[in-house]
Amino acid sequence: MSKSFVYISLVLIMMIWGLNVIAIKILVEHFSPVMLTSFRIFTAGIVVILILLFMGQLRKLTWKEVMYIGIAALFSVVAHHLFLALGLTKTTASNAGLILGLIPLVTSVLAAIFLGNRLTVFRFVGIFLGFAGVAFVVLNGKSGIHHVSIGDFYVFLAVLSQAISFIMIKKATVDARVMTGWMLLFGSLLLFFISLWMEPNGLSSLAGGAPFLWMIFLASAVFATALGHMFYNQAIQHIGAVESAIFINLNPLFSLLGAYLFLGESISLTQMMGFILIVLGVVLGSGVLDEIGTLAHRSKAIGKKY
């Protein structure tokens, strides 16, 4: 597989993930959000398991691996998608897309705390810029913390949950694709029982959906959640986590454009300023420039050697 093909695939995945925020925003406005999310994640899990079965990648798991997958699913699937669905009922899709762009940055911070990764000057500056960008977005030009939307706060909790799960997945011994499939299935079942408690009429809300809503549902489950994560993990294996992470910066851009084109949401100056700060923060804070500098230094050293 050539690098150019991988790069094109990553851009398409980022576009799908960015637009998936718009899809979820539409769906949670017509269905009970948690119940809908449990069915969406379950569908994605079935798709991933079938693909892995076809590829011959499934194997028997140990009890230790099952427990690790279950704990990771609590953060990656249950908490992340629960807070994202609830957040999108209380905030705009454009705001949610911008805040989700913090995932690589928050992951970098947690990696420094729990994995012992070194925080360089670039990363400190990136962390400051990233969170400053979020402040622009959630305050939306207003003053005072009391103006922060509860929906924005829920989306940030979704970011934090996803970042925690990435740390756990990084430490796991199970193949990431296999882990993803089982996490989706296990997490969707937990979300289903949570929805029965939170949304007593959740199942009945699914009965009245128009055909175009179910088309959006299938596109979100199959392309964004199932295939998107499968191809992204494969891209990491081909070009590495550093190069792959750079493409995540495209997510907020596609979310902003999608919210403008499909939902009629306006793009404010503060949101654009927040987008620029978040992208700069992610590039610096995720360690991309540090890795590039290290590679350049090694290349220069090899050149001098020969």
CSV table of C-alpha atoms in Angstrom, one decimal:
chain,number,residue,atom,x,y,z
A,1,MET,CA,0.0,0.0,0.0
A,2,SER,CA,1.6,3.3,-1.1
A,3,LYS,CA,1.9,6.3,1.2
A,4,SER,CA,-0.1,8.5,-1.2
A,5,PHE,CA,-3.0,6.0,-1.0
A,6,VAL,CA,-2.8,6.0,2.8
A,7,TYR,CA,-2.8,9.9,2.9
A,8,ILE,CA,-5.9,10.1,0.6
A,9,SER,CA,-7.6,7.5,2.8
A,10,LEU,CA,-6.9,9.5,5.9
A,11,VAL,CA,-8.3,12.7,4.4
A,12,LEU,CA,-11.5,10.8,3.5
A,13,ILE,CA,-11.7,9.3,7.0
A,14,MET,CA,-11.3,12.8,8.6
A,15,MET,CA,-14.0,14.1,6.3
A,16,ILE,CA,-16.3,11.3,7.3
A,17,TRP,CA,-15.5,11.7,11.0
A,18,GLY,CA,-16.1,15.5,10.8
A,19,LEU,CA,-19.4,15.1,9.0
A,20,ASN,CA,-20.4,12.3,11.5
A,21,VAL,CA,-20.8,15.0,14.1
A,22,ILE,CA,-23.5,16.5,11.8
A,23,ALA,CA,-25.1,13.1,11.4
A,24,ILE,CA,-25.3,12.5,15.1
A,25,LYS,CA,-26.6,16.0,15.7
A,26,ILE,CA,-29.5,15.3,13.2
A,27,LEU,CA,-30.2,11.9,14.7
A,28,VAL,CA,-30.4,13.0,18.4
A,29,GLU,CA,-32.9,15.7,17.5
A,30,HIS,CA,-35.3,13.0,16.2
A,31,PHE,CA,-34.6,10.0,18.5
A,32,SER,CA,-33.8,9.4,22.2
A,33,PRO,CA,-30.0,10.1,22.1
A,34,VAL,CA,-28.7,7.3,24.3
A,35,MET,CA,-30.9,4.6,22.9
A,36,LEU,CA,-30.1,5.7,19.4
A,37,THR,CA,-26.4,5.7,20.2
A,38,SER,CA,-26.5,2.1,21.7
A,39,PHE,CA,-28.1,0.8,18.5
A,40,ARG,CA,-25.6,2.8,16.3
A,41,ILE,CA,-22.6,1.4,18.2
A,42,PHE,CA,-24.0,-2.1,18.2
A,43,THR,CA,-24.4,-2.0,14.5
A,44,ALA,CA,-20.8,-0.8,14.1
A,45,GLY,CA,-19.5,-3.5,16.4
A,46,ILE,CA,-21.3,-6.2,14.3
A,47,VAL,CA,-19.7,-4.8,11.1
A,48,VAL,CA,-16.2,-4.8,12.6
A,49,ILE,CA,-16.6,-8.4,14.0
A,50,LEU,CA,-17.8,-9.7,10.6
A,51,ILE,CA,-14.9,-8.0,8.9
A,52,LEU,CA,-12.4,-9.5,11.4
A,53,LEU,CA,-14.0,-12.9,11.0
A,54,PHE,CA,-13.7,-12.7,7.2
A,55,MET,CA,-10.0,-11.7,7.6
A,56,GLY,CA,-9.3,-14.5,10.1
A,57,GLN,CA,-8.3,-12.0,12.8
A,58,LEU,CA,-10.5,-13.2,15.6
A,59,ARG,CA,-9.1,-15.5,18.3
A,60,LYS,CA,-10.0,-16.6,21.8
A,61,LEU,CA,-9.3,-14.0,24.4
A,62,THR,CA,-8.0,-14.6,27.9
A,63,TRP,CA,-10.0,-13.5,31.0
A,64,LYS,CA,-7.4,-10.7,31.6
A,65,GLU,CA,-7.8,-9.4,28.0
A,66,VAL,CA,-11.6,-9.6,28.4
A,67,MET,CA,-11.4,-7.5,31.6
A,68,TYR,CA,-9.1,-5.0,30.0
A,69,ILE,CA,-11.4,-4.6,26.9
A,70,GLY,CA,-14.4,-4.2,29.2
A,71,ILE,CA,-12.7,-1.4,31.2
A,72,ALA,CA,-11.5,0.3,28.0
A,73,ALA,CA,-15.0,0.1,26.6
A,74,LEU,CA,-16.4,2.0,29.6
A,75,PHE,CA,-14.3,5.0,28.5
A,76,SER,CA,-14.0,4.6,24.7
A,77,VAL,CA,-17.6,3.6,24.0
A,78,VAL,CA,-19.9,4.1,27.0
A,79,ALA,CA,-18.6,7.4,28.4
A,80,HIS,CA,-17.4,8.9,25.1
A,81,HIS,CA,-20.5,8.3,23.1
A,82,LEU,CA,-22.9,8.9,26.0
A,83,PHE,CA,-21.5,12.4,26.7
A,84,LEU,CA,-21.2,13.2,23.0
A,85,ALA,CA,-24.9,12.3,22.3
A,86,LEU,CA,-26.0,14.2,25.4
A,87,GLY,CA,-23.8,17.2,24.5
A,88,LEU,CA,-25.1,17.4,20.9
A,89,THR,CA,-28.6,17.9,22.3
A,90,LYS,CA,-27.4,21.0,24.2
A,91,THR,CA,-24.8,22.6,21.9
A,92,THR,CA,-24.2,23.2,18.2
A,93,ALA,CA,-22.5,20.7,15.9
A,94,SER,CA,-19.8,23.3,15.0
A,95,ASN,CA,-18.9,23.8,18.7
A,96,ALA,CA,-18.8,20.0,19.3
A,97,GLY,CA,-16.6,19.5,16.2
A,98,LEU,CA,-14.1,22.1,17.4
A,99,ILE,CA,-14.0,20.7,20.9
A,100,LEU,CA,-13.5,17.2,19.6
A,101,GLY,CA,-10.4,18.5,17.9
A,102,LEU,CA,-8.8,18.5,21.3
A,103,ILE,CA,-8.6,14.7,21.5
A,104,PRO,CA,-4.9,14.4,20.4
A,105,LEU,CA,-3.9,17.2,22.7
A,106,VAL,CA,-5.6,15.8,25.8
A,107,THR,CA,-4.2,12.4,24.9
A,108,SER,CA,-0.7,13.9,24.9
A,109,VAL,CA,-1.3,15.4,28.4
A,110,LEU,CA,-2.5,12.1,29.8
A,111,ALA,CA,0.4,10.3,28.2
A,112,ALA,CA,2.8,12.6,30.0
A,113,ILE,CA,1.0,11.9,33.3
A,114,PHE,CA,0.4,8.1,33.1
A,115,LEU,CA,3.0,6.9,30.5
A,116,GLY,CA,5.9,9.2,31.4
A,117,ASN,CA,6.1,10.9,28.1
A,118,ARG,CA,8.2,14.0,28.2
A,119,LEU,CA,6.5,17.4,28.0
A,120,THR,CA,8.7,19.8,25.9
A,121,VAL,CA,8.4,23.5,25.5
A,122,PHE,CA,6.5,23.0,22.2
A,123,ARG,CA,4.0,20.7,24.0
A,124,PHE,CA,3.5,23.2,26.9
A,125,VAL,CA,2.8,26.0,24.4
A,126,GLY,CA,0.5,23.7,22.4
A,127,ILE,CA,-1.5,22.8,25.5
A,128,PHE,CA,-2.0,26.5,26.3
A,129,LEU,CA,-3.0,27.3,22.7
A,130,GLY,CA,-5.4,24.4,22.5
A,131,PHE,CA,-7.3,25.2,25.6
A,132,ALA,CA,-7.3,28.9,24.7
A,133,GLY,CA,-8.9,27.9,21.4
A,134,VAL,CA,-11.6,26.0,23.3
A,135,ALA,CA,-12.2,29.0,25.5
A,136,PHE,CA,-12.9,31.1,22.4
A,137,VAL,CA,-15.3,28.4,21.1
A,138,VAL,CA,-17.4,27.7,24.3
A,139,LEU,CA,-17.5,31.4,25.5
A,140,ASN,CA,-18.3,32.5,21.9
A,141,GLY,CA,-17.1,36.0,22.5
A,142,LYS,CA,-18.9,36.4,25.9
A,143,SER,CA,-17.4,37.0,29.2
A,144,GLY,CA,-17.7,34.9,32.3
A,145,ILE,CA,-17.6,31.2,32.9
A,146,HIS,CA,-21.4,31.2,33.5
A,147,HIS,CA,-21.9,31.5,29.7
A,148,VAL,CA,-20.3,28.0,29.1
A,149,SER,CA,-23.0,25.7,27.7
A,150,ILE,CA,-23.6,22.4,29.5
A,151,GLY,CA,-23.5,20.8,26.1
A,152,ASP,CA,-20.0,22.0,25.5
A,153,PHE,CA,-19.0,20.6,28.9
A,154,TYR,CA,-20.5,17.2,28.0
A,155,VAL,CA,-18.5,17.2,24.7
A,156,PHE,CA,-15.3,18.0,26.6
A,157,LEU,CA,-16.1,15.0,28.9
A,158,ALA,CA,-16.4,12.9,25.7
A,159,VAL,CA,-13.0,14.1,24.7
A,160,LEU,CA,-11.5,13.3,28.1
A,161,SER,CA,-13.1,9.8,28.0
A,162,GLN,CA,-11.7,9.1,24.5
A,163,ALA,CA,-8.2,10.2,25.5
A,164,ILE,CA,-8.2,8.0,28.6
A,165,SER,CA,-9.2,5.0,26.4
A,166,PHE,CA,-6.4,5.8,24.0
A,167,ILE,CA,-3.9,5.5,26.9
A,168,MET,CA,-5.4,2.1,27.8
A,169,ILE,CA,-5.4,0.9,24.2
A,170,LYS,CA,-1.7,1.9,23.9
A,171,LYS,CA,-0.9,-0.3,26.9
A,172,ALA,CA,-3.0,-3.2,25.8
A,173,THR,CA,-1.5,-6.4,24.3
A,174,VAL,CA,-4.6,-7.1,22.2
A,175,ASP,CA,-4.6,-6.2,18.5
A,176,ALA,CA,-6.2,-2.7,18.2
A,177,ARG,CA,-8.7,-3.8,15.5
A,178,VAL,CA,-9.8,-6.8,17.5
A,179,MET,CA,-10.1,-4.7,20.7
A,180,THR,CA,-12.1,-2.1,18.8
A,181,GLY,CA,-14.7,-4.7,17.7
A,182,TRP,CA,-15.3,-6.2,21.1
A,183,MET,CA,-15.3,-2.8,22.8
A,184,LEU,CA,-18.0,-1.6,20.4
A,185,LEU,CA,-20.2,-4.7,21.1
A,186,PHE,CA,-19.7,-4.7,24.9
A,187,GLY,CA,-20.1,-0.9,25.2
A,188,SER,CA,-23.2,-0.8,23.1
A,189,LEU,CA,-24.9,-3.4,25.4
A,190,LEU,CA,-24.0,-1.2,28.5
A,191,LEU,CA,-25.4,1.9,26.7
A,192,PHE,CA,-28.6,0.0,25.9
A,193,PHE,CA,-29.2,-0.8,29.6
A,194,ILE,CA,-28.3,2.8,30.6
A,195,SER,CA,-30.8,4.1,28.0
A,196,LEU,CA,-33.5,1.9,29.5
A,197,TRP,CA,-32.9,3.7,32.8
A,198,MET,CA,-32.5,7.2,31.4
A,199,GLU,CA,-35.0,7.1,28.6
A,200,PRO,CA,-38.0,4.9,29.4
A,201,ASN,CA,-39.6,5.7,26.1
A,202,GLY,CA,-36.4,5.3,24.1
A,203,LEU,CA,-37.4,2.2,22.2
A,204,SER,CA,-40.7,3.7,21.1
A,205,SER,CA,-38.8,6.8,19.8
A,206,LEU,CA,-37.0,4.6,17.2
A,207,ALA,CA,-40.3,3.4,15.7
A,208,GLY,CA,-41.2,6.7,14.0
A,209,GLY,CA,-38.1,7.5,12.1
A,210,ALA,CA,-38.3,8.5,8.5
A,211,PRO,CA,-36.3,6.5,5.9
A,212,PHE,CA,-33.7,9.2,5.3
A,213,LEU,CA,-32.9,9.2,9.1
A,214,TRP,CA,-32.2,5.5,9.0
A,215,MET,CA,-29.9,6.1,6.0
A,216,ILE,CA,-28.0,8.6,8.1
A,217,PHE,CA,-27.9,6.1,10.9
A,218,LEU,CA,-26.4,3.3,8.8
A,219,ALA,CA,-23.9,5.7,7.2
A,220,SER,CA,-22.8,6.9,10.7
A,221,ALA,CA,-22.6,3.3,12.1
A,222,VAL,CA,-20.9,1.6,9.1
A,223,PHE,CA,-18.7,4.2,7.5
A,224,ALA,CA,-17.8,6.5,10.4
A,225,THR,CA,-17.7,4.2,13.4
A,226,ALA,CA,-16.9,0.8,12.0
A,227,LEU,CA,-14.9,1.3,8.8
A,228,GLY,CA,-13.4,4.6,9.9
A,229,HIS,CA,-11.8,3.2,13.0
A,230,MET,CA,-10.6,0.1,11.1
A,231,PHE,CA,-8.9,2.1,8.3
A,232,TYR,CA,-7.4,4.6,10.8
A,233,ASN,CA,-5.8,1.8,12.8
A,234,GLN,CA,-4.5,0.3,9.6
A,235,ALA,CA,-3.0,3.7,8.6
A,236,ILE,CA,-1.2,3.9,11.9
A,237,GLN,CA,0.4,0.5,11.1
A,238,HIS,CA,1.6,1.8,7.7
A,239,ILE,CA,2.8,5.3,8.4
A,240,GLY,CA,3.0,5.6,12.2
A,241,ALA,CA,1.0,7.4,14.8
A,242,VAL,CA,2.7,10.7,14.4
A,243,GLU,CA,1.9,11.2,10.7
A,244,SER,CA,-1.6,9.8,11.2
A,245,ALA,CA,-2.3,12.2,14.1
A,246,ILE,CA,-1.6,15.2,11.9
A,247,PHE,CA,-4.7,14.4,9.9
A,248,ILE,CA,-6.9,14.6,12.9
A,249,ASN,CA,-6.6,18.4,12.7
A,250,LEU,CA,-8.9,18.3,9.7
A,251,ASN,CA,-11.9,17.0,11.8
A,252,PRO,CA,-12.9,20.5,13.2
A,253,LEU,CA,-12.7,22.0,9.7
A,254,PHE,CA,-15.1,19.4,8.2
A,255,SER,CA,-17.4,19.7,11.2
A,256,LEU,CA,-17.5,23.5,10.8
A,257,LEU,CA,-18.2,23.3,7.0
A,258,GLY,CA,-20.8,20.5,7.5
A,259,ALA,CA,-22.6,22.5,10.2
A,260,TYR,CA,-22.7,25.5,7.9
A,261,LEU,CA,-23.8,23.6,4.7
A,262,PHE,CA,-26.3,21.0,6.2
A,263,LEU,CA,-27.6,22.6,9.4
A,264,GLY,CA,-27.5,26.3,8.5
A,265,GLU,CA,-25.3,27.1,11.5
A,266,SER,CA,-23.3,30.3,11.2
A,267,ILE,CA,-19.6,30.3,11.6
A,268,SER,CA,-18.5,33.2,13.9
A,269,LEU,CA,-15.2,34.9,14.1
A,270,THR,CA,-14.6,33.6,17.6
A,271,GLN,CA,-15.1,30.0,16.3
A,272,MET,CA,-12.6,30.6,13.5
A,273,MET,CA,-10.1,32.0,16.0
A,274,GLY,CA,-10.7,29.0,18.2
A,275,PHE,CA,-10.3,26.6,15.3
A,276,ILE,CA,-6.9,28.2,14.4
A,277,LEU,CA,-5.7,28.0,18.0
A,278,ILE,CA,-6.9,24.4,18.5
A,279,VAL,CA,-5.1,23.3,15.3
A,280,LEU,CA,-1.9,25.1,16.4
A,281,GLY,CA,-2.2,23.6,19.8
A,282,VAL,CA,-2.7,20.1,18.6
A,283,VAL,CA,0.3,20.3,16.2
A,284,LEU,CA,2.5,21.6,19.0
A,285,GLY,CA,1.0,19.8,22.0
A,286,SER,CA,0.8,16.3,20.4
A,287,GLY,CA,4.5,16.3,19.8
A,288,VAL,CA,4.4,16.3,16.0
A,289,LEU,CA,7.1,19.0,15.7
A,290,ASP,CA,9.2,17.2,18.3
A,291,GLU,CA,9.1,14.0,16.3
A,292,ILE,CA,9.8,15.8,13.1
A,293,GLY,CA,12.8,17.5,14.7
A,294,THR,CA,14.1,14.2,16.0
A,295,LEU,CA,13.8,12.6,12.6
A,296,ALA,CA,15.5,15.5,10.9
A,297,HIS,CA,18.4,15.3,13.4
A,298,ARG,CA,18.7,11.6,12.8
A,299,SER,CA,18.7,12.1,9.0
A,300,LYS,CA,21.4,14.7,9.4
A,301,ALA,CA,23.5,12.5,11.5
A,302,ILE,CA,23.2,9.6,9.1
A,303,GLY,CA,24.1,11.9,6.2
A,304,LYS,CA,27.3,13.0,8.1
A,305,LYS,CA,28.2,9.4,8.8
A,306,TYR,CA,28.1,8.4,5.1
